[in-house]
Coordinates of C-alpha atoms in Angstrom, one line a residue:
M1 CA 119.4 16.1 -89.2
S2 CA 121.2 14.2 -86.8
F3 CA 119.6 12.4 -84.1
E4 CA 120.8 15.0 -81.7
E5 CA 119.0 18.2 -83.7
K6 CA 116.4 16.3 -83.3
G7 CA 116.0 15.9 -80.0
A8 CA 116.9 19.5 -79.4
W9 CA 113.9 20.3 -81.4
L10 CA 112.0 17.9 -79.2
Y11 CA 113.1 19.4 -75.8
L12 CA 112.6 23.4 -77.3
G13 CA 108.7 22.2 -78.1
A14 CA 108.1 20.5 -75.3
A15 CA 109.3 23.0 -73.0
V16 CA 107.1 25.8 -75.2
V17 CA 104.2 23.7 -75.1
T18 CA 104.1 23.1 -71.9
Y19 CA 105.0 26.8 -70.6
V20 CA 102.4 28.0 -72.6
G21 CA 99.6 25.2 -71.8
Y22 CA 100.7 26.2 -67.9
V23 CA 99.9 29.8 -68.7
V24 CA 96.3 29.2 -70.0
A25 CA 95.6 27.0 -68.2
L26 CA 96.2 29.1 -65.3
L27 CA 94.6 32.0 -66.8
V28 CA 92.2 30.0 -67.1
R29 CA 92.1 28.9 -63.6
A30 CA 91.7 32.3 -62.6
G31 CA 88.2 33.6 -64.0
G32 CA 89.4 36.8 -64.6
G33 CA 90.6 37.6 -61.3
V34 CA 93.5 38.2 -59.4
L35 CA 96.8 35.4 -60.4
D36 CA 98.5 35.0 -57.1
E37 CA 95.0 33.9 -56.2
A38 CA 94.5 30.9 -58.5
P39 CA 95.6 27.2 -57.7
W40 CA 98.4 27.4 -58.8
V41 CA 100.7 24.4 -57.3
S42 CA 99.0 21.6 -59.0
T43 CA 98.8 23.2 -62.2
M44 CA 102.7 23.7 -62.4
L45 CA 103.2 20.3 -61.4
W46 CA 101.3 19.3 -64.1
A47 CA 103.0 21.1 -66.4
I48 CA 106.3 20.7 -64.9
G49 CA 105.5 16.2 -65.1
A50 CA 104.1 16.8 -69.4
S51 CA 107.8 18.6 -70.0
V52 CA 109.4 15.4 -68.1
V53 CA 107.1 13.1 -70.2
L54 CA 106.6 14.4 -73.2
S55 CA 110.9 15.1 -73.6
V56 CA 111.6 11.3 -72.2
V57 CA 108.6 9.7 -74.5
G58 CA 109.6 11.5 -77.5
Q59 CA 113.4 10.7 -77.1
V60 CA 112.1 7.0 -76.7
V61 CA 109.7 7.0 -79.7
L62 CA 112.8 8.5 -82.0
G63 CA 115.0 6.1 -80.8
V64 CA 112.4 3.7 -81.7
A65 CA 111.7 4.8 -85.3
R66 CA 115.5 5.4 -85.9
P67 CA 117.3 2.2 -84.1
A68 CA 120.7 2.8 -86.2
E69 CA 120.7 6.8 -85.3
A70 CA 119.9 6.6 -82.0
H71 CA 124.2 5.8 -80.8
Q72 CA 125.5 7.8 -83.4
K73 CA 127.3 10.6 -81.9
D74 CA 130.4 12.5 -83.3
V75 CA 132.4 15.0 -81.5
R76 CA 130.6 17.5 -83.5
D77 CA 127.6 16.2 -81.5
E78 CA 129.1 16.8 -78.3
E79 CA 130.8 19.7 -78.8
I80 CA 127.3 21.1 -79.7
N81 CA 125.1 20.1 -76.6
R82 CA 128.4 21.1 -74.4
R83 CA 128.0 24.4 -75.8
G84 CA 124.4 24.6 -75.9
E85 CA 124.4 23.0 -72.6
F86 CA 126.7 25.8 -71.1
V87 CA 124.5 28.7 -72.8
G88 CA 121.0 27.5 -71.2
G89 CA 122.7 27.2 -67.6
M90 CA 124.4 30.2 -68.4
T91 CA 121.0 31.4 -68.5
L92 CA 119.2 29.7 -66.0
G93 CA 122.1 31.3 -63.6
V94 CA 121.0 34.8 -64.5
A95 CA 117.7 34.3 -65.0
M96 CA 117.5 32.7 -61.5
V97 CA 118.8 36.5 -59.4
V98 CA 114.4 37.5 -60.3
P99 CA 113.7 34.5 -57.9
F100 CA 116.4 35.4 -55.6
A101 CA 115.5 39.0 -55.7
L102 CA 111.4 37.8 -55.0
T103 CA 112.0 35.6 -52.5
L104 CA 114.6 38.3 -50.9
L105 CA 111.6 40.9 -51.2
E106 CA 109.5 38.3 -48.9
Q107 CA 106.8 38.0 -52.3
P108 CA 104.3 35.0 -52.0
H109 CA 105.6 31.8 -53.2
V110 CA 103.5 31.8 -56.6
R111 CA 105.8 34.7 -58.1
V112 CA 108.8 32.9 -56.7
A113 CA 108.0 29.2 -57.6
N114 CA 106.5 31.0 -61.9
A115 CA 109.6 33.6 -61.6
M116 CA 111.5 30.2 -60.9
Y117 CA 109.2 28.3 -63.6
L118 CA 109.7 30.4 -66.1
A119 CA 113.3 30.9 -65.2
F120 CA 113.8 27.0 -66.4
T121 CA 112.1 27.4 -69.6
L122 CA 114.0 30.3 -70.4
A123 CA 117.0 28.4 -70.2
A124 CA 115.3 25.3 -72.1
V125 CA 114.7 27.3 -74.9
V126 CA 118.1 29.1 -75.2
G127 CA 120.0 26.4 -74.5
S128 CA 118.0 24.7 -77.4
A129 CA 118.1 27.2 -79.3
A130 CA 122.0 27.3 -79.1
K131 CA 122.2 23.9 -80.1
L132 CA 119.9 24.5 -83.0
V133 CA 122.1 27.5 -84.1
A134 CA 125.0 25.7 -84.0
Y135 CA 123.6 22.4 -86.0
R136 CA 122.6 25.1 -88.9
R137 CA 125.3 27.3 -89.1
G138 CA 127.7 26.4 -87.1
F139 CA 130.9 28.0 -84.5
R140 CA 131.2 31.5 -85.2

């Protein structure tokens, strides 16, 4: 498994774990009440921060554990990264229609922010999955 593929797995894991953690924390903080009234801002900021930290620290750990692999990118890695980022970006563009529509409908900020966070997480998951499929099956 190449260094870049390991990085894709790491990014996928960080995105999923932190989003699931955010949803669980939000449900706990709501205490069975209405989710719109739960204290969500600090919970979301902590989740986003944790996702960034997990990704960065994970990449550093991977680089320290295998320094020889850290800078070995070939043309295939670059093409897979380019296509994966394209798929993730397209997913983000389509998914951001939902928070945009919620804003136009003058929905509460909590709904707009949660839709945006879900869109970013979905883009990370789909983009990483596209990279991993390309690593395993090649381009088709």
